[in-house]
Coordinates of C-alpha atoms and ligand atoms in Angstrom, one line a residue:
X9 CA 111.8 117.3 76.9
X10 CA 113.8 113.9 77.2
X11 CA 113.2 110.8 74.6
X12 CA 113.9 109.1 77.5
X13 CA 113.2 109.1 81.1
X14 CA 114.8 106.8 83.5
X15 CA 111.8 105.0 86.5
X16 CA 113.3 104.7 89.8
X17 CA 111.0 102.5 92.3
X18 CA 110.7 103.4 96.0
X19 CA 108.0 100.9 97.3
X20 CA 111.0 98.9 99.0
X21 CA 111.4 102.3 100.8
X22 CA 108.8 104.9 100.9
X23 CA 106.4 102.7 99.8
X24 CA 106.7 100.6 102.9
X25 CA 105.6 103.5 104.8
X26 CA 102.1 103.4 103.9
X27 CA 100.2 102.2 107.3
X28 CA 99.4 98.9 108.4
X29 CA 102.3 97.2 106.0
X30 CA 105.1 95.5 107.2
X31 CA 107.2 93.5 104.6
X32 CA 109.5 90.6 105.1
X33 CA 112.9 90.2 103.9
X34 CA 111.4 87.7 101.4
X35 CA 108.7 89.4 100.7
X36 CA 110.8 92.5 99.9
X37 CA 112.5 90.1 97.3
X38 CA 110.1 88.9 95.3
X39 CA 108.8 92.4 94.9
X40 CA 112.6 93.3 93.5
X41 CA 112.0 90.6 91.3
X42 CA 108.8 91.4 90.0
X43 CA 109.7 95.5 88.8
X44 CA 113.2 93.6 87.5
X45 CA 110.3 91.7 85.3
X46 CA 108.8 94.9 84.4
X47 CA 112.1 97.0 83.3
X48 CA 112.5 99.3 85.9
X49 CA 115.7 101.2 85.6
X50 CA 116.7 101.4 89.2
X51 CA 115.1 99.7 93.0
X52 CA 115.7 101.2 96.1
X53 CA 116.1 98.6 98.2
X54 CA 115.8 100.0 101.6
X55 CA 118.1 102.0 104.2
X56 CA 121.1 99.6 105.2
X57 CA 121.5 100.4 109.0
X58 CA 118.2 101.7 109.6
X59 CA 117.2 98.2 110.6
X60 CA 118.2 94.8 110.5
X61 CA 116.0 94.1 107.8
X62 CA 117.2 96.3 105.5
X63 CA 120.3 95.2 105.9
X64 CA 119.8 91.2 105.6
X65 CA 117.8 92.1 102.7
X66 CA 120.9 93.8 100.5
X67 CA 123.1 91.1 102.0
X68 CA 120.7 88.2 100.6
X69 CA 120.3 90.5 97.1
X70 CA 123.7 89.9 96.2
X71 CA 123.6 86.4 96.0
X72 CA 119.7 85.4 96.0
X73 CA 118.9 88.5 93.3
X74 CA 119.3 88.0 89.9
X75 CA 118.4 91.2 88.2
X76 CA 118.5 91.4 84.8
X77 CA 117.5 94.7 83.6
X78 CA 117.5 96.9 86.9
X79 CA 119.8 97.9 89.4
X80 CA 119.5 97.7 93.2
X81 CA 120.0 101.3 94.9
X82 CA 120.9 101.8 98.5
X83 CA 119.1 104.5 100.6
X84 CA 121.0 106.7 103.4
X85 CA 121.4 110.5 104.9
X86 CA 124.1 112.6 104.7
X87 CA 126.9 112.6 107.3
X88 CA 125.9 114.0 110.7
X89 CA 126.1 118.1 111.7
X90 CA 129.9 118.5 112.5
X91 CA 130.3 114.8 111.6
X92 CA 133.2 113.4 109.8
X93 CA 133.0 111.6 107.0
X94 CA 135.2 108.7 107.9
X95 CA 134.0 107.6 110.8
X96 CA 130.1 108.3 109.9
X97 CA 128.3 104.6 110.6
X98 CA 125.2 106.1 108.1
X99 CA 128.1 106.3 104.7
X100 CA 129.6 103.5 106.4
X101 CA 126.6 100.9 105.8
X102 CA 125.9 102.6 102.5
X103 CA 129.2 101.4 101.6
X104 CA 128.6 97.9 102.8
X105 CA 125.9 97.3 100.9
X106 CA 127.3 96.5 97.9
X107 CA 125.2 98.2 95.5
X108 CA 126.8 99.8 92.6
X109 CA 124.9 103.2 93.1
X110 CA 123.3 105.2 96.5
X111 CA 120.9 107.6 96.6
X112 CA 121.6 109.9 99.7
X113 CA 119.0 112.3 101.5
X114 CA 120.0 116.0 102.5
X115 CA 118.1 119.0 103.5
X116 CA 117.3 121.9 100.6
X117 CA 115.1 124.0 102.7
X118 CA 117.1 126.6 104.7
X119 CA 114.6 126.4 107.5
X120 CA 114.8 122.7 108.1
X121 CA 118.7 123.4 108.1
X122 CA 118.3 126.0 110.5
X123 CA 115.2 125.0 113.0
X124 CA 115.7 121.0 113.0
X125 CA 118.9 120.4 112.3
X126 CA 120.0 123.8 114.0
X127 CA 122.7 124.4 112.0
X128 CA 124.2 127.3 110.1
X129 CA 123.4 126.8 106.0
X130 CA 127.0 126.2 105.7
X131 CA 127.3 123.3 107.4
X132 CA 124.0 122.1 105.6
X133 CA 126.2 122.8 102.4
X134 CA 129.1 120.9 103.7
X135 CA 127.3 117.7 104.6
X136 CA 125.9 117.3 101.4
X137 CA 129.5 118.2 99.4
X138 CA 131.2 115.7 101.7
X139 CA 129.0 113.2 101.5
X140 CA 129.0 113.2 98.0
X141 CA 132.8 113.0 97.8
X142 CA 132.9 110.8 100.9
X143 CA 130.8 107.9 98.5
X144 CA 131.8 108.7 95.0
X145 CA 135.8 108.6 96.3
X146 CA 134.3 104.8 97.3
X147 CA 133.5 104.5 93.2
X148 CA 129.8 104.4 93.9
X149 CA 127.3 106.2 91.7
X150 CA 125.5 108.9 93.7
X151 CA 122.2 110.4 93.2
X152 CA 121.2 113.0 96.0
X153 CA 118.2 113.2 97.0
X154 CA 117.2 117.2 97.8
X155 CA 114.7 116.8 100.4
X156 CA 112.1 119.6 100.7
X157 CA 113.3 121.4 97.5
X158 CA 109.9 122.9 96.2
X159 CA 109.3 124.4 99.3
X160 CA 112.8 125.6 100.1
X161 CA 113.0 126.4 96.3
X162 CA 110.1 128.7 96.9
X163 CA 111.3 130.5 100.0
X164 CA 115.3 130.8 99.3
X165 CA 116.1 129.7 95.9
X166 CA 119.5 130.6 96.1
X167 CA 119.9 128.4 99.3
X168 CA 117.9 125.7 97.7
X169 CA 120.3 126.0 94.6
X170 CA 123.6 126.0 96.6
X171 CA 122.7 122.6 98.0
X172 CA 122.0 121.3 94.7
X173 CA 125.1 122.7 93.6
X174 CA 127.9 121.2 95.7
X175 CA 126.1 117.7 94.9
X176 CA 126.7 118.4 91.4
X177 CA 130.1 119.7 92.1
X178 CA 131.4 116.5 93.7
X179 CA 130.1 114.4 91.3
X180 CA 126.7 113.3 92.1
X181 CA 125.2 111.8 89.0
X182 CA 121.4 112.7 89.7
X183 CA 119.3 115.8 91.4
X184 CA 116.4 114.3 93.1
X185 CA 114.4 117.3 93.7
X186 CA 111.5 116.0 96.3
X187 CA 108.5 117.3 96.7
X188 CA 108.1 115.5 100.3
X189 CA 105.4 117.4 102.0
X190 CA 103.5 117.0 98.9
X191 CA 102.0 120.3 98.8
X192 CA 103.4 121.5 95.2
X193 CA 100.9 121.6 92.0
X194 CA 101.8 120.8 88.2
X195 CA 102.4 124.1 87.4
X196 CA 104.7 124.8 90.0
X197 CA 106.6 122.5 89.7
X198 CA 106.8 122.5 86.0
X199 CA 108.1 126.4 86.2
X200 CA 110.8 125.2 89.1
X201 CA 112.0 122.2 87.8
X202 CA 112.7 124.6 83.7
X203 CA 115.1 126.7 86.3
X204 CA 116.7 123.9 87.5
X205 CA 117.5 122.3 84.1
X206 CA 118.7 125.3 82.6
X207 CA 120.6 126.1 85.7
X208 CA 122.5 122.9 85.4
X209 CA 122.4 122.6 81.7
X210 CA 122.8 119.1 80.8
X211 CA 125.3 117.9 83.3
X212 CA 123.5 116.3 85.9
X213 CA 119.9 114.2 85.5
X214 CA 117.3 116.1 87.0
X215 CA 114.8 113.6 88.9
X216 CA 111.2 114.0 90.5
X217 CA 109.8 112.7 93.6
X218 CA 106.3 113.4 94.1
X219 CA 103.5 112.7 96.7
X220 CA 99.9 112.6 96.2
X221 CA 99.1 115.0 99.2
X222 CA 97.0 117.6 96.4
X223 CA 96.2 114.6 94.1
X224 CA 98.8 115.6 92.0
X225 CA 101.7 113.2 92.5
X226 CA 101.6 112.2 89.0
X227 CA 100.6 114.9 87.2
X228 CA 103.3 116.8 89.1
X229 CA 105.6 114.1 87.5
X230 CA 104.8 114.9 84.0
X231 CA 105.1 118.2 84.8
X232 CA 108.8 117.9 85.7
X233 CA 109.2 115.9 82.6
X234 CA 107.7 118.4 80.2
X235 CA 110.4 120.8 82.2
X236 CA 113.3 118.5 81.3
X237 CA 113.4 116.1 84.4
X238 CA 114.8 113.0 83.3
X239 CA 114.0 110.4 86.1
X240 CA 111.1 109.1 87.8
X241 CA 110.5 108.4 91.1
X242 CA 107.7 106.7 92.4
X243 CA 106.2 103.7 94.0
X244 CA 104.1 100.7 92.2
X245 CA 100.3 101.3 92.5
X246 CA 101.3 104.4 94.6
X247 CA 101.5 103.2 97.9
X248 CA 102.9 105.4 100.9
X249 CA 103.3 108.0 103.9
X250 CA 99.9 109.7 104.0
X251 CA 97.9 109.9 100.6
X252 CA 101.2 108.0 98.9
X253 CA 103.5 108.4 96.2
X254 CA 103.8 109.5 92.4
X255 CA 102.2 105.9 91.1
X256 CA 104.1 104.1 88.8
X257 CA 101.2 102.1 87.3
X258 CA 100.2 105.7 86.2
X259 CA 102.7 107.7 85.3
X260 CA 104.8 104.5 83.2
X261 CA 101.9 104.5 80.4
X262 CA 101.5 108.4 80.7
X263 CA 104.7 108.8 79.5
X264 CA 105.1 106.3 76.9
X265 CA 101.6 106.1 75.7
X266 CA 100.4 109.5 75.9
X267 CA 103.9 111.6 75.4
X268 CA 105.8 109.0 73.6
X269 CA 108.6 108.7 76.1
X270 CA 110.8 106.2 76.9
X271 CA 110.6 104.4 79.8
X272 CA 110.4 100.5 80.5
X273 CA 111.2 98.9 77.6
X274 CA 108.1 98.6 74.9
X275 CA 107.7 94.8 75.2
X276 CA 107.0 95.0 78.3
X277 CA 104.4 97.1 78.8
X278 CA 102.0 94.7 78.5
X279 CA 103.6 93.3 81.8
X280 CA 101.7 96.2 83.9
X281 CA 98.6 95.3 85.5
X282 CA 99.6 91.7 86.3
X283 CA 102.9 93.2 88.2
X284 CA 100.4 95.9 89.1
X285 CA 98.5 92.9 91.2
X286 CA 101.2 90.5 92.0
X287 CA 103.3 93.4 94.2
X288 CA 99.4 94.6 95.6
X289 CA 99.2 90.5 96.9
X290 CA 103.2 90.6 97.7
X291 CA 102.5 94.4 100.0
X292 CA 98.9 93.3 101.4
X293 CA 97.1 95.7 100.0
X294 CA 93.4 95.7 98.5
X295 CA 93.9 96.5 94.4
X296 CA 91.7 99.5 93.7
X297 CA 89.3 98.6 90.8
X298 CA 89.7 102.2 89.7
X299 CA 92.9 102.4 89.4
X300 CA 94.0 103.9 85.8
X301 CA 95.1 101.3 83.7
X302 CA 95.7 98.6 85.8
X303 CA 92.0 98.2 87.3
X304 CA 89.8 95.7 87.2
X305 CA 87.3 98.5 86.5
X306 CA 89.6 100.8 83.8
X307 CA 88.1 99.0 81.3
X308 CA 84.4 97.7 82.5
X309 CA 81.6 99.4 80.6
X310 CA 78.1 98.9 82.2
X311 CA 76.7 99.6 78.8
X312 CA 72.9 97.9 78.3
X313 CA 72.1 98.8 74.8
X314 CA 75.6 100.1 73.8
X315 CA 77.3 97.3 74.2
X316 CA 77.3 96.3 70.6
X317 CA 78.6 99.0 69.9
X318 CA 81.3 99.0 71.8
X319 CA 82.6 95.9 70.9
X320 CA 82.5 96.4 67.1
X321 CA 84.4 99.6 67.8
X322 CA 85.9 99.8 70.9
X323 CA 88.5 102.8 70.0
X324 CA 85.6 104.6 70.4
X325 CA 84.5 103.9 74.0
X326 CA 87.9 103.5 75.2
X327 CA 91.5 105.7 75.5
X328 CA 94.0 102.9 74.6
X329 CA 93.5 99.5 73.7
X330 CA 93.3 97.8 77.4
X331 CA 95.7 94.5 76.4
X332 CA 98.6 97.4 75.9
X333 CA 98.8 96.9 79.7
X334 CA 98.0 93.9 80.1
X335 CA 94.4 94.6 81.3
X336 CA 90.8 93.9 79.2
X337 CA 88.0 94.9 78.1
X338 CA 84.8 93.7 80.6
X339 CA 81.7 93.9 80.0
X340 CA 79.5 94.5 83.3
X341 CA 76.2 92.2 83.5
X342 CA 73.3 93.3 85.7
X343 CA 69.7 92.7 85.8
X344 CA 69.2 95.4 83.2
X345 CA 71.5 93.9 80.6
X346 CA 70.1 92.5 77.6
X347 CA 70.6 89.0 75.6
X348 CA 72.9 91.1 73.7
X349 CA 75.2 91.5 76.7
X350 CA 75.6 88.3 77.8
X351 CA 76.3 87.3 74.1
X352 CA 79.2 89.7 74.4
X353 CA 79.9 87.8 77.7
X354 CA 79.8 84.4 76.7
X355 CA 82.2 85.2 73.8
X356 CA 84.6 87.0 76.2
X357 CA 84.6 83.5 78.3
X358 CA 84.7 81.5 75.3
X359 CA 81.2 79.9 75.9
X360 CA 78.3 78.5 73.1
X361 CA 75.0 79.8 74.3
X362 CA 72.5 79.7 71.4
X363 CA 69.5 81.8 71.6
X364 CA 67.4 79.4 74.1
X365 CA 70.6 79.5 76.7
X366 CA 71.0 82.9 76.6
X367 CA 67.0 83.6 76.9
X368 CA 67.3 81.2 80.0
X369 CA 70.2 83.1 81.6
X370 CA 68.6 86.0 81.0
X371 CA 65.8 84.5 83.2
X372 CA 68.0 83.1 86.2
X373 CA 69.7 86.7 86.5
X374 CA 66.2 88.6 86.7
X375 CA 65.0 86.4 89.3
X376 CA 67.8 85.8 91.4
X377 CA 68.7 89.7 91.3
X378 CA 64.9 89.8 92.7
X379 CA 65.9 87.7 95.4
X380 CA 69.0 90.0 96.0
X381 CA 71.7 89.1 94.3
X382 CA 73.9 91.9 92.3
X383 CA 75.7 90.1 89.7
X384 CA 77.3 93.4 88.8
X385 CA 79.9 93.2 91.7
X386 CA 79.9 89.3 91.3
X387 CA 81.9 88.9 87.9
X388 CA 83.2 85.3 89.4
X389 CA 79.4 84.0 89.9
X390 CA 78.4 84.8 87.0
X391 CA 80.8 83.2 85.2
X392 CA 80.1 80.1 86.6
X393 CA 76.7 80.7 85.9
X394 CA 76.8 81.3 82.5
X395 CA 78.9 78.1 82.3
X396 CA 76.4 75.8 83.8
X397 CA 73.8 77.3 81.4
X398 CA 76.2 76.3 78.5
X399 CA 75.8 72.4 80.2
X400 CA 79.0 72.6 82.4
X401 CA 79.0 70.9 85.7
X402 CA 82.3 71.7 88.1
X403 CA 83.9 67.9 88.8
X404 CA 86.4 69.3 91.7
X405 CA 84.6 68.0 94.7
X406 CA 80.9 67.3 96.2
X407 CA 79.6 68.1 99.2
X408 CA 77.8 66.1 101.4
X409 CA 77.2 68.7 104.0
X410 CA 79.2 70.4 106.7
X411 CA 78.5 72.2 110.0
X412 CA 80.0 74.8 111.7
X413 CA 79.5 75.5 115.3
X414 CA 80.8 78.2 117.9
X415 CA 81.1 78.3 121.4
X416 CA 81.9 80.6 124.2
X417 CA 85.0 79.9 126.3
X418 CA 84.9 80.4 130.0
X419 CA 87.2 83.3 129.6
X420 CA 84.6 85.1 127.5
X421 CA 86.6 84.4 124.5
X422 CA 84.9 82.9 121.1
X423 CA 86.1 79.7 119.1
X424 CA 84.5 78.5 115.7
X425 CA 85.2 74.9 114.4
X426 CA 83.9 73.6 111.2
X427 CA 83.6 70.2 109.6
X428 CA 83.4 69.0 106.3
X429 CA 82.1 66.0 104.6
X430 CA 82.9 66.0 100.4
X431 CA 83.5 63.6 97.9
X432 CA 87.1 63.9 96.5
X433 CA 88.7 61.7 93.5
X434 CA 86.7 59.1 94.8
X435 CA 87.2 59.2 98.6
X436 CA 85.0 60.5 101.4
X437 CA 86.6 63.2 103.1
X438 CA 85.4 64.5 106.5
X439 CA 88.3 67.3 108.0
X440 CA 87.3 69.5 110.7
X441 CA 89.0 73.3 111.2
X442 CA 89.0 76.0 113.5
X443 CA 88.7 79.2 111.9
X444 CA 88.0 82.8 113.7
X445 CA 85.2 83.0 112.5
X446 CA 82.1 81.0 110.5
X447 CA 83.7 82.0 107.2
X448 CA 87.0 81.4 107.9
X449 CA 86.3 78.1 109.6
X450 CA 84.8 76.7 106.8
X451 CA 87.1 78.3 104.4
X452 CA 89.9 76.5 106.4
X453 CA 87.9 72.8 106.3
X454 CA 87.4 72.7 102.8
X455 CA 90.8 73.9 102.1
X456 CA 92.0 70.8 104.6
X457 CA 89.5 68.3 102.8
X458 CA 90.7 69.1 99.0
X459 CA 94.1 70.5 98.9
X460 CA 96.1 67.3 98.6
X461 CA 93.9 67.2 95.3
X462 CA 94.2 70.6 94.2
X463 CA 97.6 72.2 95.1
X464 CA 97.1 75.2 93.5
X465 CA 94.5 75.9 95.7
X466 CA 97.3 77.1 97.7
X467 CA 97.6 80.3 96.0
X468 CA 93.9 81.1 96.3
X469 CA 93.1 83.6 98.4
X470 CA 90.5 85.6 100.0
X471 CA 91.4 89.2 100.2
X472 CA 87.7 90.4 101.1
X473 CA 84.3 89.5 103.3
X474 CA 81.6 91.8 102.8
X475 CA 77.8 91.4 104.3
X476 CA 74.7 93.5 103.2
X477 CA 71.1 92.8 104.8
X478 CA 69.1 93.8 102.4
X479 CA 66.0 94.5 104.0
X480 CA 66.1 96.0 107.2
X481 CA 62.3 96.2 108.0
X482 CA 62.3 92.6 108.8
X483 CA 64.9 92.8 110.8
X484 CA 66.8 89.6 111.9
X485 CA 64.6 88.1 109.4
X486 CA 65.9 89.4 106.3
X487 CA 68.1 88.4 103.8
X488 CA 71.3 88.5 103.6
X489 CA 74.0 88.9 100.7
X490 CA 77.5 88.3 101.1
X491 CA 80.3 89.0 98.5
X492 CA 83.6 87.8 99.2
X493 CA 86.8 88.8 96.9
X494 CA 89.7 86.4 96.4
X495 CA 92.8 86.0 93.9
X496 CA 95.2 83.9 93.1
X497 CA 98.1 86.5 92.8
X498 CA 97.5 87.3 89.4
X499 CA 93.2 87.5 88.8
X500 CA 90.9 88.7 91.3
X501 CA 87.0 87.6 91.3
X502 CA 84.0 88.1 93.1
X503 CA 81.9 85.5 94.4
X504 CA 78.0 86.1 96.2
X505 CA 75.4 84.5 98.1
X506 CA 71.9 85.5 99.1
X507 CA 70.3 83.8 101.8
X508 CA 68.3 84.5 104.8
X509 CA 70.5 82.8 106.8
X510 CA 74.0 84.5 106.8
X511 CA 76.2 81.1 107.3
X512 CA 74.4 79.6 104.0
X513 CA 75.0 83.4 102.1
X514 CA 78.8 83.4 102.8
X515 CA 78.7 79.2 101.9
X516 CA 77.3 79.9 98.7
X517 CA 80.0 82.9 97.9
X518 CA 82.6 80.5 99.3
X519 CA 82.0 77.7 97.5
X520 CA 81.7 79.5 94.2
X521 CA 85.1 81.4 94.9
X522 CA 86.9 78.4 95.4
X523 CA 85.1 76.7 92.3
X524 CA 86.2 80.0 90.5
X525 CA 89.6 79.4 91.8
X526 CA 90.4 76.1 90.5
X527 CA 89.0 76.7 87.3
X528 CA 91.3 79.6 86.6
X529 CA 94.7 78.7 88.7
X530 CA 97.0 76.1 87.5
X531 CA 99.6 74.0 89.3
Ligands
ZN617 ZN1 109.2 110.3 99.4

């Protein structure tokens, strides 16, 4: 097994083919910038020539980019079936992208070579050995990227092995062995990837690329690694095709923290779950609470009576110390919890609540979780409502009232227009917004009446709007809770409101998430 074990990052690539994603040239960028933050050894950046984004974004890299610890890959094929090399528009755009190293894709599984290419499995050889030649005769560093090889390995080794082979031959630098339709399990792969290393000695790196299709994308990684692989590929919070990729929020601190391996450098693993959140914000995507290490949840304990006891010895509750990547420990509050977890809580957030306070606390969440709110899956409330308990008042803004109204458009269609009225650094501010929807249009008027004051309110954003009527004997009549998620880009709170009318339920969550938000984002 390797000290060290290089990560290559495909989100710019593979990543982007998770469904329902689309990613800007700019967007792509900042994301560059953000696994450069983290030490990631090498970015794919894309597939010059594929499309014109992929293109304008390696042309801005060069001079917009600058990358201090990783280095920018390009993506491609292999020339075409009876192609030539020189006049092949696929090598041709890997060449003029200007990266210092290409990663090219080639079929390993005879069947592929035979039924979709329909080819003989010479000429599958040959496209890979000219390629190779074709790029490395153009001083680029070449990793190939052997696509299908657990399955082709396990049907015609020798076939699988040739391919590999004539990469190696003409000097490719890396074997990417892929396990694309994601089908392989650990020990699989861990018995195919030892016959590959010893095959090719220590000559060439040995890489994996894994997806999750049997759950296994990143056990499969540590797998190949315990087999002598010496590279990483994988996508940030495991996003791609299908079930996605080999996650590199996982598989980074399995390797260092659990096997001791080398991969981003040490410092920086603390670095994690905040890049972790900032590419989930840059991609669009929802952060899963439960994702290992880097969740909002990893390290929540919904503990009661145990939670003095976890917080006088915490080694004993949890695997790794949670500020290692950058995440904490939380303490979950419900109804249930006693004073002694909301002492735990007040510490956490830095607050002075004496015995009375917390006794009175303890109070407001038992009856309000009566009337239906769930604190639990509020952590944003109920900081601010521990805060006012401890004599805090939020000074941002007061609101006079508002109203929101919508109408029905001859055509059939909807349209929903808020106004505000709120007191602001000492001026009255009414601002009226249409929104598409209730929520949003009042989201989008209170935004309008207070941002000049509060610019960072800019980064605040809701990610998520969720109503539950809680009790659906009534009817119409019942009561309503709505939670609604936002972030900033680098925390993410919930916010709730109970009502029985739904617009003041979702006012309530809003208001708090926006108090929330300017308490905890800066300028
Ligand atoms: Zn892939």
């Amino acid at each position: 097994m390797s000290a060290e074990v290089e990560i290559f990052d495909t989100t710019l690539r593979d990543g982007s083919q998770l469904e329902g994603i689309s990613l800007t040239v700019d967007d792509k960028l900042r994301i560059a910038e953000q696994l450069d933050h983290l030490g990631i050894t090498w970015i794919e950046g894309g597939w010059p020539g594929a499309n014109p984004k992929d293109e304008e974004f390696f042309r801005r890299a060069a001079t917009e980019l600058k990358l201090t610890t990783s280095t920018l890959v390009a993506f491609g094929s292999t020339r075409r079936v009876k192609g030539k090399v020189d006049d092949d528009p696929t090598l041709a755009n890997l060449v003029a992208a200007g990266t210092s190293a290409v990663c090219i894709v080639g079929k390993s599984w005879d069947y592929h070579v035979t039924d979709a290419l329909t080819t003989t499995l010479d000429e599958g050889v040959a496209m890979v050995a000219d390629s190779v030649e074709y790029l490395r005769g153009h001083g680029l560093g070449v990793m190939f990227d052997a696509e299908h090889f657990f399955d082709g390995y396990k049907r015609n080794p020798e076939f699988a092995l040739r391919v590999l082979e004539a990469a190696a031959e003409k000097g490719a630098s890396t074997l990417v062995l892929c396990d694309t339709n994601g089908g392989s399990l650990p020990f699989e792969v861990e018995t195919i990837v030892g016959e590959v290393v010893s095959h090719f000695r220590n000559d060439v790196i040995v890489a994996i690329h894994t997806h999750d299709d049997t759950g296994c994308a990143v056990a499969n990684a540590l797998a190949a690694v315990r087999a002598g692989a010496r590279q990483v590929q994988g996508t940030i919070n495991g996003i791609g095709e299908r079930t996605g990729n080999c996650n590199l929020t996982t598989v980074i601190p399995n390797l260092t923290l659990k096997m001791g391996i080398e991969t981003i450098p040490a410092d920086r693993m603390e670095r994690l779950t905040s890049v972790a959140h900032h590419i989930a914000e840059l991609v669009n995507v929802i952060p899963n609470p439960q994702a290992p290490y880097v969740g909002s949840s990893a390290f929540a304990h919904k503990a009661g009576l145990h939670v003095s006891a976890i917080a006088k010895r915490p080694d004993a509750y949890e695997h790794i110390p949670p500020d290692t990547v950058g995440n904490g420990t939380r303490f979950v509050v419900s109804e249930l919890a006693g004073k002694a977890t909301l002492k735990f809580k007040a510490e956490e957030l830095g607050l002075d609540l004496d015995g009375k306070a917390l006794g009175d606390v303890v109070d407001t969440l038992k009856r309000l979780e009566h009337e239906g709110y769930h604190f639990e899956a509020a952590d944003g409330s109920l900081e601010l409502l521990m805060r006012r308990a401890a004599g805090w008042e939020q000074e941002y803004f007061e609101v006079e009232s508002f109203r929101v109204t919508t109408d029905e458009l001859p055509n059939g269609s909807f349209t929903t227009e808020a106004t505000v009225k709120v007191h602001v650094a000492g001026q009255r501010v009414i601002r009226t917004a249409e929104g598409n929807g209730p929520v949003n249009a009042l989201d989008q008027a209170l935004r309008l009446a207070i941002a000049s004051c509060y610019p960072a309110l800019d980064r605040v954003h809701l990610t998520d709007y969720k109503v539950r009527v809680l009790d659906t004997e009534k009817g119409t009549g019942a009561v309503t809770r709505v939670l609604i998620d936002s972030t900033n880009g680098d925390l993410s709170w919930s916010t709730i409101g109970v009502s029985e009318n739904i617009i003041e339920a979702s006012w309530l969550a809003l208001f708090d998430s926006i108090v929330f938000g300017l308490l905890h984002t800066s300028d």
